[in-house]
XYZ file of N, CA and C in Angstrom:
408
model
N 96.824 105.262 108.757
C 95.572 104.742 108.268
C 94.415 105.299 109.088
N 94.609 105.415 110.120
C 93.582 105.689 111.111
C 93.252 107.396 110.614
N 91.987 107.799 110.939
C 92.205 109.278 110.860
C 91.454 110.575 111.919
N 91.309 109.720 113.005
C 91.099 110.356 113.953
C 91.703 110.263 115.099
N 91.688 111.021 116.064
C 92.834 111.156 116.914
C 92.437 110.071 118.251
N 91.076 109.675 118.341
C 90.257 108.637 118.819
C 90.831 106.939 118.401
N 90.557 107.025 117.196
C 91.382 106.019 116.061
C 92.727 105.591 116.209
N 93.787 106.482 116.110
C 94.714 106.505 116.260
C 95.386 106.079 117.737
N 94.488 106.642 118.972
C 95.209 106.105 119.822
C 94.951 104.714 120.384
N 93.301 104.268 119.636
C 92.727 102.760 119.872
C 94.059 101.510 119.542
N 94.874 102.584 117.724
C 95.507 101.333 117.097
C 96.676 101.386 118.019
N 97.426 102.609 118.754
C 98.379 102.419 119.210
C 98.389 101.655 120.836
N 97.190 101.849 121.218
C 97.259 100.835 122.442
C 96.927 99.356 122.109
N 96.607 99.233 120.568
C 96.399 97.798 120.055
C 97.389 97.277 119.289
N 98.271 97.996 119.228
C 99.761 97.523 118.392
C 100.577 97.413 119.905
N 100.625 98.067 120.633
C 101.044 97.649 121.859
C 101.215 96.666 122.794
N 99.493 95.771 122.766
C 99.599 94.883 123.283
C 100.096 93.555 122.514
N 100.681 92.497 123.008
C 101.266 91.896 122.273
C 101.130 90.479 123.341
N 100.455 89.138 122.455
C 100.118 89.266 121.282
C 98.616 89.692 121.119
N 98.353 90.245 119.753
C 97.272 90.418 119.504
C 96.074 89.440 119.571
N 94.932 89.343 119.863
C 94.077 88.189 120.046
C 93.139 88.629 118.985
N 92.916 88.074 117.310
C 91.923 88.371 116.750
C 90.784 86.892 116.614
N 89.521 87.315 115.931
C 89.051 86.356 115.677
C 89.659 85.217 114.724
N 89.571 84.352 114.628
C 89.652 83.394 113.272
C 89.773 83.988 112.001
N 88.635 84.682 111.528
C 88.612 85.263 110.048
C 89.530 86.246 110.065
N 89.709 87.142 111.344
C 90.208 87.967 111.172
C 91.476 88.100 110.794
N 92.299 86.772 111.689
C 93.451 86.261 111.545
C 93.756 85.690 110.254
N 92.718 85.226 109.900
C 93.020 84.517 108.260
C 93.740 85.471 107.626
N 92.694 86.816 107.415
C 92.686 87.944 106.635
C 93.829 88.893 106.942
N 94.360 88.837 108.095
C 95.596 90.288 108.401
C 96.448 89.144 107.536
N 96.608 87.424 107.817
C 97.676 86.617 107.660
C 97.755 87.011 105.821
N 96.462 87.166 105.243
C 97.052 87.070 103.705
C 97.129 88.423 103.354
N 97.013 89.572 104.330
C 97.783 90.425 103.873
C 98.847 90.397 104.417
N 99.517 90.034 105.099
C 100.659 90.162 105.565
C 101.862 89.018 104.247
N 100.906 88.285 103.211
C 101.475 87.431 102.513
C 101.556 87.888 101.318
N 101.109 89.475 101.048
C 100.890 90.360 99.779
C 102.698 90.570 99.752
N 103.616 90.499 98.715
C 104.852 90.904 98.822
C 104.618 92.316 98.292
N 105.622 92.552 98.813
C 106.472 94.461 98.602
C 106.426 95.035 97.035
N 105.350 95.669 96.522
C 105.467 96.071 95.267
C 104.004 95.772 94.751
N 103.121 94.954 95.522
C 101.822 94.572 95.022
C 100.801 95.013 95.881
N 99.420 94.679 95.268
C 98.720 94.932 95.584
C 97.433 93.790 95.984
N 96.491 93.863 96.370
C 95.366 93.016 96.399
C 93.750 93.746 97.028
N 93.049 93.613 95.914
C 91.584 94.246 96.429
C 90.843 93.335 97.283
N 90.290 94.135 98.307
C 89.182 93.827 99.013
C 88.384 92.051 98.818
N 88.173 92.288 97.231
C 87.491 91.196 97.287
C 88.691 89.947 96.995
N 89.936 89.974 96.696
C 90.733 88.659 96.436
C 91.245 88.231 97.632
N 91.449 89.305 99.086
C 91.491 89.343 100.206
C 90.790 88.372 101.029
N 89.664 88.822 100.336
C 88.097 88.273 100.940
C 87.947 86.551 100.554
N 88.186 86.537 99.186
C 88.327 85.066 98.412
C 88.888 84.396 99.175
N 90.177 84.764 99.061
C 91.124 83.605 100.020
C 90.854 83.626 101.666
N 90.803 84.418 102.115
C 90.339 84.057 103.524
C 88.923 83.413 103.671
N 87.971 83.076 102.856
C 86.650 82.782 102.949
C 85.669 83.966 103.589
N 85.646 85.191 103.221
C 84.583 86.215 103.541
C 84.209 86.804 102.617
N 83.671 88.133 102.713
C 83.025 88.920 101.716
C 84.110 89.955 101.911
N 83.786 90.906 100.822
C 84.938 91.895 100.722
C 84.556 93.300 101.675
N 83.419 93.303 102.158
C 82.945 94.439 103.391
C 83.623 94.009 104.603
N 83.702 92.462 104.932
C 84.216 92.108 106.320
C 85.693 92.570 106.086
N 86.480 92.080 105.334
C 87.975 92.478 105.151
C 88.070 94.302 105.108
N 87.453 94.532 104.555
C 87.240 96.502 104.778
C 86.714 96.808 106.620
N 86.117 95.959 107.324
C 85.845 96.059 108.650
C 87.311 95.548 109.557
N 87.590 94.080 109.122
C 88.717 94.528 109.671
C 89.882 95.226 109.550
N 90.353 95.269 108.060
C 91.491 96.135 108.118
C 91.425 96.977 108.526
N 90.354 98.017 108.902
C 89.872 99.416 109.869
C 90.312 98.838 111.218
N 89.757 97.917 111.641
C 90.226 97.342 113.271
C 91.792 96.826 113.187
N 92.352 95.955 112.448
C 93.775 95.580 113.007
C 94.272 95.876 111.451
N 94.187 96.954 111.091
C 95.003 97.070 109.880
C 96.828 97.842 109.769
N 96.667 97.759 111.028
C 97.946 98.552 111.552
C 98.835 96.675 111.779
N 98.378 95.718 111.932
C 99.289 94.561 111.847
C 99.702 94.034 110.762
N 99.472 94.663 109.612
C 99.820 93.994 107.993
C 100.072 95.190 107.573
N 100.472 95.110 106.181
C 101.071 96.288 105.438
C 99.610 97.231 104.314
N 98.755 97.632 105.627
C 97.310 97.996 105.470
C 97.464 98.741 103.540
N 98.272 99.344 103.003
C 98.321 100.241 102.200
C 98.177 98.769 100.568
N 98.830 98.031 100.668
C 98.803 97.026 99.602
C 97.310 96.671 99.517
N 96.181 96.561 100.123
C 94.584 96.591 99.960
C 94.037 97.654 99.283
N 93.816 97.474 98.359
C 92.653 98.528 97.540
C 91.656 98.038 97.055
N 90.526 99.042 96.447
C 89.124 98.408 96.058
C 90.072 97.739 94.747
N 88.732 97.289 93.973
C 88.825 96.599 92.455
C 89.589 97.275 91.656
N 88.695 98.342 91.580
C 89.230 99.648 90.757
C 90.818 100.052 90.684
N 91.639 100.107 92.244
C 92.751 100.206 92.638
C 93.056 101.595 93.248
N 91.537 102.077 93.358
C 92.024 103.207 94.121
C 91.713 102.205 95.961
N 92.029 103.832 96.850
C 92.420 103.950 97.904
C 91.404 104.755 98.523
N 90.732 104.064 100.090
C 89.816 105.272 100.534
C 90.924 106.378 101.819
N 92.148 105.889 101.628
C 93.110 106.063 102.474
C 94.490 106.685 101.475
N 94.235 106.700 100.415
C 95.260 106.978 99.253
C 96.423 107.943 99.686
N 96.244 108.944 100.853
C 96.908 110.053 100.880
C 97.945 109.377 102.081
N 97.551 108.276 102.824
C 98.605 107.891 103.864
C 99.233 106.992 103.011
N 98.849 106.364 101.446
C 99.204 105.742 101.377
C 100.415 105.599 100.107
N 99.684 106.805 99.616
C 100.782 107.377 98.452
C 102.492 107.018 98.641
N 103.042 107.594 99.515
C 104.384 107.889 100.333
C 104.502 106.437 99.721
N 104.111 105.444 100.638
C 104.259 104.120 100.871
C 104.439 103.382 99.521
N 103.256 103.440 98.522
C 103.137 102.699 96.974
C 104.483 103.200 96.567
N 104.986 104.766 96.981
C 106.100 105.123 96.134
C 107.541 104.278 96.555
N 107.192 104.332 97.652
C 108.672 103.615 98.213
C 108.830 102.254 97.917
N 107.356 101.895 97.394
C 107.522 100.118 96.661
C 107.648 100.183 95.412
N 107.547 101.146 94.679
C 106.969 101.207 93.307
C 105.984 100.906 92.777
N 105.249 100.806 93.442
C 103.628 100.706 92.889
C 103.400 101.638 92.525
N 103.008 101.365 90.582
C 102.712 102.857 90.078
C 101.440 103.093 90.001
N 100.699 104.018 89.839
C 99.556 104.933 90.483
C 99.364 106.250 89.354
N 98.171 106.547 88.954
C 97.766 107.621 88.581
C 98.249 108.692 89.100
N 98.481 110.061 88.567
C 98.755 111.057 90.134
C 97.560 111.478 90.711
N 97.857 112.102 91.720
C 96.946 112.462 92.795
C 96.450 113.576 92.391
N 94.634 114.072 92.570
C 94.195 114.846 91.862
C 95.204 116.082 92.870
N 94.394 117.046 92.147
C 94.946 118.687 92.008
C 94.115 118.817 93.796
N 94.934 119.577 94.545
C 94.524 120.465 95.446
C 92.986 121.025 95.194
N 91.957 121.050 95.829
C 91.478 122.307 95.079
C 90.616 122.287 96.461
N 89.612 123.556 96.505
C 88.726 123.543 97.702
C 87.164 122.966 97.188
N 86.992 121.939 98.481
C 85.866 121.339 98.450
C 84.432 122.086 98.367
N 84.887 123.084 98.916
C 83.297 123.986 98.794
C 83.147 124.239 96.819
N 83.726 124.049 96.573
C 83.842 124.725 94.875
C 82.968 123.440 93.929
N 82.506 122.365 94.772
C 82.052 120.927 94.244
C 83.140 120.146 94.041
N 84.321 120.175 93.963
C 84.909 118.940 93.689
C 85.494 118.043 94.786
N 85.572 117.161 94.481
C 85.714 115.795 95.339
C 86.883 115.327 94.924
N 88.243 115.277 95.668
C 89.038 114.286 95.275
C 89.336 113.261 95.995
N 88.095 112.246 96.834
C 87.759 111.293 97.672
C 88.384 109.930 96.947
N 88.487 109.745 95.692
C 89.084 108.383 95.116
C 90.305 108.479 94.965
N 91.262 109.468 94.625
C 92.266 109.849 94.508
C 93.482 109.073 93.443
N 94.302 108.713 93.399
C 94.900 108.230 92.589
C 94.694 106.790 92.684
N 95.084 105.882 91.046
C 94.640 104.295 91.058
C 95.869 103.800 91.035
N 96.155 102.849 91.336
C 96.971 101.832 91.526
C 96.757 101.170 90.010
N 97.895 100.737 89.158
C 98.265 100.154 87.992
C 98.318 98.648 88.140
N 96.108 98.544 88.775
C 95.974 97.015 89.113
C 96.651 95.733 87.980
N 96.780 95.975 86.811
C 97.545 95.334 85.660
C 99.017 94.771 85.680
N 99.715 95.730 86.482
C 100.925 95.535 86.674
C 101.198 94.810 88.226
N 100.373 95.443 88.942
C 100.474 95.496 91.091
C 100.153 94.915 91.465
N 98.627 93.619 90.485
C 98.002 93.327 91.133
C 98.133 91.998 91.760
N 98.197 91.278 92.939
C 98.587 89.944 93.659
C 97.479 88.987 93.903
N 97.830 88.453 92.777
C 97.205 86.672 93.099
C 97.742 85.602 93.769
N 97.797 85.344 94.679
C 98.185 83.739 95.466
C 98.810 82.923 95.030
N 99.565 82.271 95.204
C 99.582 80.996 94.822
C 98.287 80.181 94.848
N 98.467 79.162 94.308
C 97.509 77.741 94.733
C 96.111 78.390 95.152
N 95.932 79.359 93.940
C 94.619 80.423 94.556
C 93.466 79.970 93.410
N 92.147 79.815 93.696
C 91.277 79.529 92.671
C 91.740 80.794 91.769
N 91.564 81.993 92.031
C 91.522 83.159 91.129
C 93.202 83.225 90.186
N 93.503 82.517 90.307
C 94.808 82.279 89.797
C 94.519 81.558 88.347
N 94.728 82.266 87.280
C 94.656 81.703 85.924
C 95.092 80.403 86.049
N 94.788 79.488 85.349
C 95.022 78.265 84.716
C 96.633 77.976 85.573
């Protein structure tokens, strides 16, 4: 998840220490991802719902302790990924099905493949139990 080599060694001296000390919200929020089961998904903002925040704070922390939950089951609304390429591997090994991943191509040429493949929020997507956002 991390993608700098700065990044990377912050999460590994922070997966290290044990136990982790987060804030309150923060803890809410790794806790209901860590309550997403194997095969699903949950955006930013249903993240956000149930822990009581906004869906920018849950995008702040999963950047800080997103290495303690199964960081890859979080996607925007939409169901893409701003992380899609660490996370591809992973959706596959759950079966979370997904658009494919755009084409290779070089960025100088204008194209952008920054959103990358979507997650089949219809099928993936994880509502709570005993969750307001939970149909009837």
């Amino acid at each position: 998840m991390c993608t700098t080599p700065h990044k990377q060694a912050e999460a590994q001296s922070r997966s290290a220490q044990t136990p982790t000390l987060l804030p309150p919200l923060a803890e809410a929020i790794v806790t209901t991802v860590q309550h997403i089961p194997r095969g699903f998904v949950a955006s930013y903002s249903t993240i956000g719902a149930v822990a009581g925040c906004g869906s920018r704070y849950v995008g702040r922390v999963m950047a800080d302790y997103g290495e303690l939950a199964p960081w890859w089951r979080v996607v925007r609304a939409d169901g893409t990924s701003h992380v899609w390429k660490a996370a591809l591997p992973l959706w596959d090994e759950e079966g979370i099905a997904h658009t494919p991943p755009p084409p290779q191509t070089d960025r100088r040429a204008g194209y952008s493949c920054a959103r990358g493949p979507r997650v089949d929020m219809r099928t993936h997507a994880w509502c709570p139990p005993d969750s307001p956002l939970k149909d009837g």
